[in-house]
mmCIF file of C-alpha atoms and ligand atoms in Angstrom:
data_model
loop_
_atom_site.group_PDB
_atom_site.id
_atom_site.type_symbol
_atom_site.label_atom_id
_atom_site.label_comp_id
_atom_site.label_asym_id
_atom_site.label_seq_id
_atom_site.Cartn_x
_atom_site.Cartn_y
_atom_site.Cartn_z
ATOM 1 C CA MET A 1 -65.595 -29.406 23.906
ATOM 2 C CA THR A 2 -62.893 -27.683 25.964
ATOM 3 C CA THR A 3 -63.753 -24.026 26.062
ATOM 4 C CA ALA A 4 -61.737 -20.990 27.068
ATOM 5 C CA ALA A 5 -63.097 -17.487 27.519
ATOM 6 C CA ILE A 6 -60.917 -14.528 26.565
ATOM 7 C CA VAL A 7 -61.786 -11.304 28.372
ATOM 8 C CA VAL A 8 -60.381 -8.318 26.543
ATOM 9 C CA ALA A 9 -59.514 -5.751 29.210
ATOM 10 C CA ALA A 10 -56.606 -3.864 27.660
ATOM 11 C CA GLY A 11 -58.560 -0.886 26.280
ATOM 12 C CA ARG A 12 -58.168 2.584 27.702
ATOM 13 C CA GLY A 13 -61.991 3.166 27.636
ATOM 14 C CA LEU A 14 -61.975 6.747 28.895
ATOM 15 C CA ARG A 15 -65.263 7.721 27.235
ATOM 16 C CA ALA A 16 -67.183 6.371 30.248
ATOM 17 C CA GLY A 17 -65.548 9.063 32.423
ATOM 18 C CA GLY A 18 -63.941 8.694 35.835
ATOM 19 C CA GLY A 19 -60.406 9.383 34.649
ATOM 20 C CA GLN A 20 -59.391 5.723 34.415
ATOM 21 C CA PRO A 21 -60.166 2.836 32.063
ATOM 22 C CA LYS A 22 -63.763 1.766 32.629
ATOM 23 C CA GLN A 23 -62.897 -1.837 33.479
ATOM 24 C CA TRP A 24 -61.141 -0.647 36.661
ATOM 25 C CA ARG A 25 -63.906 1.696 37.771
ATOM 26 C CA ASP A 26 -66.196 0.873 40.672
ATOM 27 C CA LEU A 27 -69.542 -0.716 39.879
ATOM 28 C CA ALA A 28 -71.789 -1.576 42.857
ATOM 29 C CA GLY A 29 -68.754 -1.908 45.119
ATOM 30 C CA ARG A 30 -66.446 -3.908 42.843
ATOM 31 C CA ARG A 31 -64.412 -3.300 39.727
ATOM 32 C CA VAL A 32 -66.248 -3.755 36.435
ATOM 33 C CA ALA A 33 -63.693 -6.409 35.429
ATOM 34 C CA ASP A 34 -64.353 -8.452 38.576
ATOM 35 C CA TRP A 35 -68.086 -8.567 37.871
ATOM 36 C CA THR A 36 -67.371 -9.708 34.321
ATOM 37 C CA LEU A 37 -64.898 -12.397 35.395
ATOM 38 C CA ASP A 38 -67.210 -13.757 38.086
ATOM 39 C CA ALA A 39 -70.153 -13.805 35.695
ATOM 40 C CA LEU A 40 -68.139 -15.959 33.300
ATOM 41 C CA ARG A 41 -66.842 -18.186 36.115
ATOM 42 C CA SER A 42 -70.418 -18.962 37.070
ATOM 43 C CA CYS A 43 -71.321 -20.074 33.524
ATOM 44 C CA PRO A 44 -71.243 -23.847 33.017
ATOM 45 C CA GLY A 45 -69.075 -24.980 30.128
ATOM 46 C CA ILE A 46 -66.225 -22.480 30.466
ATOM 47 C CA ASP A 47 -63.061 -24.368 31.420
ATOM 48 C CA CYS A 48 -60.557 -21.530 31.725
ATOM 49 C CA ILE A 49 -60.351 -17.768 31.360
ATOM 50 C CA VAL A 50 -57.686 -15.632 29.703
ATOM 51 C CA LEU A 51 -57.553 -12.009 30.841
ATOM 52 C CA VAL A 52 -55.856 -9.656 28.396
ATOM 53 C CA LEU A 53 -54.343 -6.680 30.238
ATOM 54 C CA SER A 54 -52.607 -3.535 29.083
ATOM 55 C CA PRO A 55 -48.934 -3.387 30.055
ATOM 56 C CA GLU A 56 -49.828 -0.010 31.645
ATOM 57 C CA ASP A 57 -52.240 -1.567 34.159
ATOM 58 C CA THR A 58 -49.534 -2.690 36.572
ATOM 59 C CA GLU A 59 -51.892 -2.842 39.565
ATOM 60 C CA ALA A 60 -54.201 -5.250 37.720
ATOM 61 C CA TRP A 61 -51.231 -7.421 36.719
ATOM 62 C CA SER A 62 -50.183 -7.823 40.325
ATOM 63 C CA ASP A 63 -53.783 -8.299 41.563
ATOM 64 C CA TYR A 64 -54.503 -11.157 39.178
ATOM 65 C CA ALA A 65 -51.056 -12.791 39.172
ATOM 66 C CA GLY A 66 -50.864 -16.209 40.768
ATOM 67 C CA GLY A 67 -54.594 -16.888 40.428
ATOM 68 C CA GLU A 68 -56.378 -19.293 38.131
ATOM 69 C CA LEU A 69 -56.574 -16.789 35.281
ATOM 70 C CA ILE A 70 -54.223 -16.970 32.319
ATOM 71 C CA LEU A 71 -52.871 -13.441 31.822
ATOM 72 C CA ALA A 72 -51.966 -12.124 28.373
ATOM 73 C CA ARG A 73 -50.449 -8.840 27.310
ATOM 74 C CA GLY A 74 -52.654 -6.441 25.384
ATOM 75 C CA GLY A 75 -51.589 -4.991 22.039
ATOM 76 C CA ALA A 76 -51.970 -1.553 20.500
ATOM 77 C CA THR A 77 -55.437 -2.368 19.130
ATOM 78 C CA ARG A 78 -58.335 -4.595 20.167
ATOM 79 C CA ASP A 79 -57.484 -7.039 17.344
ATOM 80 C CA ALA A 80 -53.920 -7.317 18.578
ATOM 81 C CA SER A 81 -55.095 -7.890 22.153
ATOM 82 C CA VAL A 82 -57.455 -10.680 21.100
ATOM 83 C CA ARG A 83 -54.737 -12.268 19.041
ATOM 84 C CA ASN A 84 -52.383 -12.259 22.044
ATOM 85 C CA GLY A 85 -55.137 -13.872 24.106
ATOM 86 C CA LEU A 86 -55.555 -16.585 21.472
ATOM 87 C CA GLU A 87 -51.810 -17.182 21.233
ATOM 88 C CA ALA A 88 -51.735 -17.656 25.026
ATOM 89 C CA LEU A 89 -54.033 -20.670 24.560
ATOM 90 C CA VAL A 90 -51.990 -22.430 21.886
ATOM 91 C CA GLY A 91 -51.001 -25.927 23.000
ATOM 92 C CA LYS A 92 -53.485 -25.991 25.884
ATOM 93 C CA GLY A 93 -55.944 -28.435 24.296
ATOM 94 C CA ILE A 94 -58.639 -25.808 23.746
ATOM 95 C CA SER A 95 -61.290 -26.693 21.152
ATOM 96 C CA HIS A 96 -63.499 -23.597 21.419
ATOM 97 C CA VAL A 97 -63.114 -20.033 22.562
ATOM 98 C CA LEU A 98 -65.497 -17.298 23.659
ATOM 99 C CA ILE A 99 -64.239 -13.738 23.207
ATOM 100 C CA HIS A 100 -65.893 -11.243 25.549
ATOM 101 C CA ASP A 101 -65.703 -7.510 26.176
ATOM 102 C CA VAL A 102 -64.729 -6.721 29.753
ATOM 103 C CA ALA A 103 -67.234 -3.853 29.654
ATOM 104 C CA ARG A 104 -70.180 -6.268 29.543
ATOM 105 C CA PRO A 105 -70.385 -7.255 33.224
ATOM 106 C CA CYS A 106 -74.068 -8.254 33.079
ATOM 107 C CA ILE A 107 -73.486 -11.226 30.783
ATOM 108 C CA ASP A 108 -75.973 -13.969 31.675
ATOM 109 C CA PRO A 109 -75.480 -17.766 31.657
ATOM 110 C CA GLY A 110 -78.335 -18.189 29.167
ATOM 111 C CA THR A 111 -76.599 -16.164 26.465
ATOM 112 C CA VAL A 112 -73.362 -18.073 27.021
ATOM 113 C CA ALA A 113 -75.259 -21.379 26.843
ATOM 114 C CA ARG A 114 -76.870 -20.383 23.533
ATOM 115 C CA VAL A 115 -73.497 -19.499 22.020
ATOM 116 C CA LEU A 116 -71.973 -22.780 23.220
ATOM 117 C CA ALA A 117 -74.933 -24.782 21.915
ATOM 118 C CA ALA A 118 -74.611 -23.186 18.468
ATOM 119 C CA LEU A 119 -70.892 -24.028 18.434
ATOM 120 C CA GLU A 120 -71.840 -27.728 18.462
ATOM 121 C CA THR A 121 -72.910 -27.317 14.844
ATOM 122 C CA HIS A 122 -71.250 -24.093 13.635
ATOM 123 C CA ALA A 123 -67.665 -22.876 13.435
ATOM 124 C CA ALA A 124 -68.720 -19.520 14.872
ATOM 125 C CA ALA A 125 -71.711 -18.119 16.755
ATOM 126 C CA ALA A 126 -72.468 -14.784 18.358
ATOM 127 C CA PRO A 127 -75.326 -13.217 20.320
ATOM 128 C CA ALA A 128 -77.263 -10.267 18.989
ATOM 129 C CA LEU A 129 -80.578 -8.486 19.367
ATOM 130 C CA ALA A 130 -82.764 -7.695 16.402
ATOM 131 C CA VAL A 131 -83.078 -3.925 16.041
ATOM 132 C CA THR A 132 -86.629 -2.931 16.972
ATOM 133 C CA ASP A 133 -86.355 0.868 17.190
ATOM 134 C CA ALA A 134 -86.913 2.904 14.064
ATOM 135 C CA LEU A 135 -83.588 4.026 12.621
ATOM 136 C CA TRP A 136 -82.800 7.507 11.378
ATOM 137 C CA ARG A 137 -79.889 9.120 9.764
ATOM 138 C CA GLY A 138 -79.150 12.464 11.340
ATOM 139 C CA ALA A 139 -77.082 15.506 10.449
ATOM 140 C CA ASN A 140 -76.582 18.733 12.396
ATOM 141 C CA GLY A 141 -79.188 17.729 14.953
ATOM 142 C CA MET A 142 -81.860 17.110 12.310
ATOM 143 C CA VAL A 143 -83.364 13.918 10.917
ATOM 144 C CA ALA A 144 -81.895 13.548 7.462
ATOM 145 C CA GLY A 145 -83.522 10.264 6.475
ATOM 146 C CA THR A 146 -84.776 6.914 7.658
ATOM 147 C CA GLN A 147 -83.136 3.536 7.490
ATOM 148 C CA ASP A 148 -84.872 0.212 6.995
ATOM 149 C CA ARG A 149 -84.214 -1.873 10.117
ATOM 150 C CA SER A 150 -85.207 -5.252 8.675
ATOM 151 C CA GLY A 151 -82.345 -7.713 8.933
ATOM 152 C CA LEU A 152 -80.354 -5.457 11.259
ATOM 153 C CA PHE A 153 -78.953 -6.736 14.542
ATOM 154 C CA ALA A 154 -77.127 -5.122 17.470
ATOM 155 C CA ALA A 155 -74.096 -7.324 18.137
ATOM 156 C CA GLN A 156 -73.104 -8.497 21.625
ATOM 157 C CA THR A 157 -70.371 -10.653 23.111
ATOM 158 C CA PRO A 158 -69.219 -13.293 23.951
ATOM 159 C CA GLN A 159 -68.621 -14.266 20.363
ATOM 160 C CA GLY A 160 -67.758 -17.941 20.087
ATOM 161 C CA PHE A 161 -65.510 -19.796 17.668
ATOM 162 C CA ARG A 162 -63.749 -23.039 16.996
ATOM 163 C CA PHE A 163 -60.327 -22.272 18.397
ATOM 164 C CA GLY A 164 -58.172 -23.294 15.447
ATOM 165 C CA ALA A 165 -60.363 -21.430 12.972
ATOM 166 C CA ILE A 166 -60.397 -18.090 14.805
ATOM 167 C CA LEU A 167 -56.677 -18.310 15.604
ATOM 168 C CA LYS A 168 -55.916 -18.755 11.927
ATOM 169 C CA ALA A 169 -58.347 -15.946 11.019
ATOM 170 C CA HIS A 170 -56.724 -13.505 13.451
ATOM 171 C CA ARG A 171 -53.216 -14.409 12.293
ATOM 172 C CA ALA A 172 -54.272 -13.664 8.695
ATOM 173 C CA HIS A 173 -56.276 -10.479 9.359
ATOM 174 C CA PRO A 174 -54.677 -7.134 8.483
ATOM 175 C CA GLY A 175 -56.269 -5.402 11.515
ATOM 176 C CA GLY A 176 -58.907 -2.765 12.040
ATOM 177 C CA ALA A 177 -61.889 -5.100 12.531
ATOM 178 C CA ALA A 178 -64.831 -3.866 14.616
ATOM 179 C CA ASP A 179 -65.148 -7.242 16.331
ATOM 180 C CA ASP A 180 -64.151 -10.893 16.073
ATOM 181 C CA VAL A 181 -67.136 -11.773 13.910
ATOM 182 C CA GLU A 182 -65.698 -9.447 11.277
ATOM 183 C CA VAL A 183 -62.341 -11.223 11.552
ATOM 184 C CA ALA A 184 -64.042 -14.613 11.255
ATOM 185 C CA ARG A 185 -66.096 -13.599 8.228
ATOM 186 C CA ALA A 186 -63.020 -12.170 6.522
ATOM 187 C CA ALA A 187 -61.579 -15.687 6.782
ATOM 188 C CA GLY A 188 -64.709 -17.189 5.245
ATOM 189 C CA LEU A 189 -66.276 -18.564 8.435
ATOM 190 C CA ASP A 190 -70.064 -18.671 8.687
ATOM 191 C CA VAL A 191 -71.273 -17.041 11.892
ATOM 192 C CA ALA A 192 -74.573 -18.168 13.430
ATOM 193 C CA ILE A 193 -76.658 -15.518 15.207
ATOM 194 C CA VAL A 194 -78.079 -16.546 18.578
ATOM 195 C CA GLU A 195 -80.427 -14.546 20.797
ATOM 196 C CA GLY A 196 -78.598 -12.108 23.072
ATOM 197 C CA HIS A 197 -80.008 -10.520 26.225
ATOM 198 C CA PRO A 198 -81.163 -6.909 26.637
ATOM 199 C CA ASP A 199 -79.329 -6.742 29.999
ATOM 200 C CA ASN A 200 -75.998 -7.654 28.376
ATOM 201 C CA ILE A 201 -75.154 -3.993 27.920
ATOM 202 C CA LYS A 202 -71.742 -2.621 27.094
ATOM 203 C CA ILE A 203 -70.641 0.091 29.489
ATOM 204 C CA THR A 204 -69.649 2.950 27.232
ATOM 205 C CA GLU A 205 -71.126 6.209 28.497
ATOM 206 C CA PRO A 206 -71.094 7.512 32.105
ATOM 207 C CA GLY A 207 -74.836 6.745 32.536
ATOM 208 C CA ASP A 208 -74.236 3.073 31.734
ATOM 209 C CA PHE A 209 -72.745 2.500 35.200
ATOM 210 C CA ALA A 210 -76.060 3.246 36.926
ATOM 211 C CA ARG A 211 -77.919 1.020 34.483
ATOM 212 C CA ALA A 212 -75.468 -1.853 34.932
ATOM 213 C CA GLU A 213 -75.720 -1.478 38.708
ATOM 214 C CA ARG A 214 -79.519 -1.738 38.568
ATOM 215 C CA ILE A 215 -79.240 -4.894 36.453
ATOM 216 C CA LEU A 216 -76.630 -6.511 38.695
ATOM 217 C CA ARG A 217 -78.549 -5.758 41.890
ATOM 218 C CA GLY A 218 -81.780 -7.005 40.311
ATOM 219 C CA ASN A 219 -80.056 -10.243 39.295
ATOM 220 C CA MET A 220 -78.615 -10.905 42.741
ATOM 221 C CA ASP A 221 -79.004 -14.549 43.689
ATOM 222 C CA ILE A 222 -79.490 -15.144 47.421
ATOM 223 C CA ARG A 223 -79.111 -18.682 48.781
ATOM 224 C CA LEU A 224 -79.748 -20.039 52.259
ATOM 225 C CA GLY A 225 -78.238 -23.337 53.394
ATOM 226 C CA ASN A 226 -78.471 -25.344 56.576
ATOM 227 C CA GLY A 227 -76.128 -27.817 58.201
ATOM 228 C CA TYR A 228 -76.417 -30.284 61.089
ATOM 229 C CA ASP A 229 -73.782 -32.435 62.733
ATOM 230 C CA VAL A 230 -73.252 -34.600 65.797
ATOM 231 C CA HIS A 231 -70.107 -36.008 67.405
ATOM 232 C CA ARG A 232 -69.999 -38.256 70.435
ATOM 233 C CA PHE A 233 -67.802 -37.771 73.487
ATOM 234 C CA GLY A 234 -64.886 -40.105 74.065
ATOM 235 C CA PRO A 235 -61.588 -40.059 75.926
ATOM 236 C CA GLY A 236 -59.588 -36.850 75.775
ATOM 237 C CA ASP A 237 -58.710 -33.600 77.495
ATOM 238 C CA HIS A 238 -60.223 -31.002 75.152
ATOM 239 C CA VAL A 239 -62.793 -30.442 72.432
ATOM 240 C CA THR A 240 -62.323 -28.313 69.310
ATOM 241 C CA LEU A 241 -65.393 -26.208 68.627
ATOM 242 C CA CYS A 242 -65.619 -23.628 65.835
ATOM 243 C CA GLY A 243 -61.828 -23.693 65.573
ATOM 244 C CA VAL A 244 -61.198 -23.048 69.273
ATOM 245 C CA ARG A 245 -59.553 -25.568 71.632
ATOM 246 C CA VAL A 246 -61.685 -25.784 74.760
ATOM 247 C CA PRO A 247 -60.151 -27.719 77.677
ATOM 248 C CA PHE A 248 -62.555 -30.429 78.880
ATOM 249 C CA GLU A 249 -62.409 -33.766 80.661
ATOM 250 C CA ARG A 250 -63.410 -35.598 77.496
ATOM 251 C CA GLY A 251 -62.845 -35.243 73.769
ATOM 252 C CA LEU A 252 -65.075 -35.545 70.731
ATOM 253 C CA GLN A 253 -64.666 -38.586 68.510
ATOM 254 C CA GLY A 254 -64.478 -38.328 64.777
ATOM 255 C CA HIS A 255 -62.319 -38.964 61.800
ATOM 256 C CA SER A 256 -61.058 -35.353 61.616
ATOM 257 C CA ASP A 257 -60.686 -33.064 64.629
ATOM 258 C CA ALA A 258 -64.454 -33.632 65.228
ATOM 259 C CA ASP A 259 -65.205 -29.897 65.200
ATOM 260 C CA VAL A 260 -68.951 -30.333 65.148
ATOM 261 C CA GLY A 261 -69.692 -26.593 64.886
ATOM 262 C CA MET A 262 -67.375 -25.970 61.961
ATOM 263 C CA HIS A 263 -68.727 -29.061 60.211
ATOM 264 C CA ALA A 264 -72.284 -27.757 60.493
ATOM 265 C CA VAL A 265 -71.261 -24.354 59.066
ATOM 266 C CA THR A 266 -69.338 -26.037 56.249
ATOM 267 C CA ASP A 267 -72.349 -28.182 55.376
ATOM 268 C CA ALA A 268 -74.592 -25.095 55.428
ATOM 269 C CA ILE A 269 -72.387 -23.536 52.736
ATOM 270 C CA TYR A 270 -72.332 -26.725 50.646
ATOM 271 C CA GLY A 271 -76.101 -26.849 51.119
ATOM 272 C CA ALA A 272 -76.613 -23.305 49.837
ATOM 273 C CA LEU A 273 -74.559 -24.222 46.770
ATOM 274 C CA ALA A 274 -76.376 -27.567 46.362
ATOM 275 C CA ARG A 275 -72.952 -29.196 46.255
ATOM 276 C CA GLY A 276 -73.322 -32.137 48.605
ATOM 277 C CA ASP A 277 -71.745 -32.276 52.041
ATOM 278 C CA ILE A 278 -68.395 -32.680 53.818
ATOM 279 C CA GLY A 279 -68.542 -36.467 53.524
ATOM 280 C CA GLN A 280 -68.666 -36.254 49.731
ATOM 281 C CA HIS A 281 -65.803 -33.784 49.428
ATOM 282 C CA PHE A 282 -63.652 -35.339 52.177
ATOM 283 C CA PRO A 283 -64.629 -39.029 52.442
ATOM 284 C CA PRO A 284 -64.029 -40.502 55.937
ATOM 285 C CA SER A 285 -62.658 -43.566 54.121
ATOM 286 C CA ASP A 286 -59.718 -41.450 52.915
ATOM 287 C CA PRO A 287 -56.879 -41.706 55.485
ATOM 288 C CA GLN A 288 -55.457 -38.300 54.538
ATOM 289 C CA TRP A 289 -58.295 -36.558 56.474
ATOM 290 C CA LYS A 290 -57.595 -38.491 59.703
ATOM 291 C CA GLY A 291 -57.203 -35.903 62.447
ATOM 292 C CA ALA A 292 -57.403 -33.085 59.877
ATOM 293 C CA ALA A 293 -58.096 -29.551 61.065
ATOM 294 C CA SER A 294 -61.633 -28.763 59.988
ATOM 295 C CA GLU A 295 -60.406 -25.387 58.731
ATOM 296 C CA ILE A 296 -59.507 -27.273 55.532
ATOM 297 C CA PHE A 297 -63.155 -28.220 55.006
ATOM 298 C CA LEU A 298 -64.529 -24.752 55.705
ATOM 299 C CA ARG A 299 -61.992 -23.123 53.425
ATOM 300 C CA HIS A 300 -62.872 -25.568 50.668
ATOM 301 C CA ALA A 301 -66.554 -24.652 50.937
ATOM 302 C CA VAL A 302 -65.788 -20.917 50.876
ATOM 303 C CA ASP A 303 -63.501 -21.334 47.856
ATOM 304 C CA LEU A 304 -66.135 -23.419 46.090
ATOM 305 C CA ALA A 305 -68.671 -20.646 46.730
ATOM 306 C CA ALA A 306 -66.273 -18.040 45.345
ATOM 307 C CA GLY A 307 -65.672 -20.172 42.279
ATOM 308 C CA MET A 308 -69.422 -20.290 41.696
ATOM 309 C CA GLY A 309 -69.682 -16.499 42.005
ATOM 310 C CA PHE A 310 -70.950 -16.367 45.596
ATOM 311 C CA ARG A 311 -69.707 -14.755 48.761
ATOM 312 C CA ILE A 312 -70.772 -15.663 52.292
ATOM 313 C CA ALA A 313 -73.044 -12.938 53.654
ATOM 314 C CA HIS A 314 -73.469 -14.511 57.079
ATOM 315 C CA ALA A 315 -73.145 -17.720 59.067
ATOM 316 C CA ASP A 316 -74.969 -18.638 62.273
ATOM 317 C CA CYS A 317 -74.078 -21.677 64.352
ATOM 318 C CA THR A 318 -75.875 -23.106 67.399
ATOM 319 C CA LEU A 319 -74.046 -25.647 69.571
ATOM 320 C CA VAL A 320 -76.293 -27.966 71.594
ATOM 321 C CA CYS A 321 -74.659 -29.393 74.735
ATOM 322 C CA GLU A 322 -74.897 -29.466 78.521
ATOM 323 C CA PHE A 323 -71.132 -28.923 78.778
ATOM 324 C CA PRO A 324 -68.537 -27.582 78.293
ATOM 325 C CA LYS A 325 -69.688 -23.997 78.765
ATOM 326 C CA ILE A 326 -69.602 -22.219 75.382
ATOM 327 C CA GLY A 327 -70.282 -18.620 76.462
ATOM 328 C CA PRO A 328 -66.721 -17.796 77.585
ATOM 329 C CA HIS A 329 -65.362 -19.006 74.223
ATOM 330 C CA ALA A 330 -68.048 -17.711 71.830
ATOM 331 C CA ALA A 331 -66.191 -14.504 70.901
ATOM 332 C CA ALA A 332 -63.021 -16.440 70.051
ATOM 333 C CA MET A 333 -65.074 -18.931 68.007
ATOM 334 C CA ARG A 334 -66.703 -16.143 66.005
ATOM 335 C CA ALA A 335 -63.323 -14.519 65.392
ATOM 336 C CA GLU A 336 -61.736 -17.775 64.260
ATOM 337 C CA MET A 337 -64.503 -18.731 61.861
ATOM 338 C CA ALA A 338 -64.621 -15.161 60.497
ATOM 339 C CA ARG A 339 -60.873 -15.352 59.865
ATOM 340 C CA ILE A 340 -61.155 -18.635 57.993
ATOM 341 C CA MET A 341 -64.071 -17.413 55.884
ATOM 342 C CA GLY A 342 -62.517 -13.985 55.255
ATOM 343 C CA LEU A 343 -65.515 -12.214 56.812
ATOM 344 C CA GLU A 344 -66.030 -9.410 59.278
ATOM 345 C CA VAL A 345 -66.743 -10.824 62.759
ATOM 346 C CA ASP A 346 -70.195 -9.255 62.817
ATOM 347 C CA ARG A 347 -71.251 -11.585 59.987
ATOM 348 C CA VAL A 348 -70.525 -14.680 62.068
ATOM 349 C CA SER A 349 -72.628 -15.851 65.004
ATOM 350 C CA VAL A 350 -71.894 -18.637 67.490
ATOM 351 C CA LYS A 351 -74.357 -19.364 70.269
ATOM 352 C CA ALA A 352 -75.220 -22.313 72.458
ATOM 353 C CA THR A 353 -78.116 -23.962 74.159
ATOM 354 C CA THR A 354 -78.661 -27.001 76.342
ATOM 355 C CA SER A 355 -81.418 -29.479 75.602
ATOM 356 C CA GLU A 356 -82.784 -29.360 79.146
ATOM 357 C CA LYS A 357 -81.117 -32.690 79.962
ATOM 358 C CA LEU A 358 -83.261 -34.397 77.298
ATOM 359 C CA GLY A 359 -81.980 -36.730 74.622
ATOM 360 C CA PHE A 360 -78.382 -37.643 73.809
ATOM 361 C CA THR A 361 -77.077 -34.121 74.263
ATOM 362 C CA GLY A 362 -78.976 -33.857 77.551
ATOM 363 C CA ARG A 363 -77.402 -37.089 78.786
ATOM 364 C CA GLY A 364 -73.986 -35.700 77.890
ATOM 365 C CA GLU A 365 -73.247 -38.305 75.254
ATOM 366 C CA GLY A 366 -72.128 -35.819 72.632
ATOM 367 C CA ILE A 367 -72.537 -32.398 71.046
ATOM 368 C CA ALA A 368 -74.875 -31.436 68.224
ATOM 369 C CA ALA A 369 -74.589 -28.338 66.054
ATOM 370 C CA LEU A 370 -76.942 -26.577 63.663
ATOM 371 C CA ALA A 371 -75.885 -23.888 61.229
ATOM 372 C CA THR A 372 -77.324 -21.545 58.649
ATOM 373 C CA ALA A 373 -75.370 -19.694 55.990
ATOM 374 C CA THR A 374 -76.558 -17.069 53.556
ATOM 375 C CA LEU A 375 -74.710 -16.729 50.256
ATOM 376 C CA VAL A 376 -75.151 -13.893 47.778
ATOM 377 C CA THR A 377 -73.761 -13.372 44.326
ATOM 378 C CA ARG A 378 -70.617 -11.303 44.541
HETATM 379 MG MG1 MG B 401 -68.786 -34.004 61.562
#
């Protein structure tokens, strides 16, 4: 199964207020669309994402250009936008597609997993919640009748389909469908209902922003990772610590630049993500990493975190050595690691201690480093 997600973000959505389309409005410090995209990125089983943008949203086009997203041009209606998103995937080896409203930023991995699981055995599947409230018909502010709720569901997205089937259905549909399930059914596809999630709300009214913010903050995932590294002294005239060249009568030995501090921080990030360590991502047996600047490793860990929907909230590194003196260089080390990680300097700590002349660091045989990193969902 090779699965693409199409995020439909071309609507003008002004009903939610704020004077601009709701997908570009701020939600807990980020644009609604960015929450939605990151939520989908963090779901296992989604191989690529198509973002359908209105031609009017020129700022969004330039913001997302050159990234890993496939951009498609929105049409005059939602149907037309989805169809353009599907056409953008033709010839890309996609077997299944999830079509998601950009205004559902609280989409959870469980709902996505249920849709994908149902697609193993059905041509189409979509999440929904059984209606549990009593239903009334109303007129002029008065209850005009009641409606039997049995068999009624409130539809959600992402709605999932076999790619070829939904492409053909959209190409044949005259337009005006409420959602992609309606398009699929018009083409004769059976659509399985899977359990949705009450938090997977669609931002529609102004009050929905506060509700979505409460959900997103409540769902925040906080991860703590630790890292530890040691490099031994050898011949040389400087050591590289936390990205800073420190003149010294010896050097540190290692396959890369032997930046023990940066290695510990990098491993702390991999640790928080439960994604192994530097040695797995950059095997010492691979000659291309010989003498490599450790910045490459740290950047890889930060990018991996971003790809999994995390940002680095803080990193703290302790260097253990009798010499060289770290204090005079600590500010430069913090600044350099903050630059590489794209963080403010006050989120990065570098400090040092001796080991009271005890052990290998005390005997001056090498330098050890410990690090902690905290990652939070973006
Ligand atoms: Mg190392």
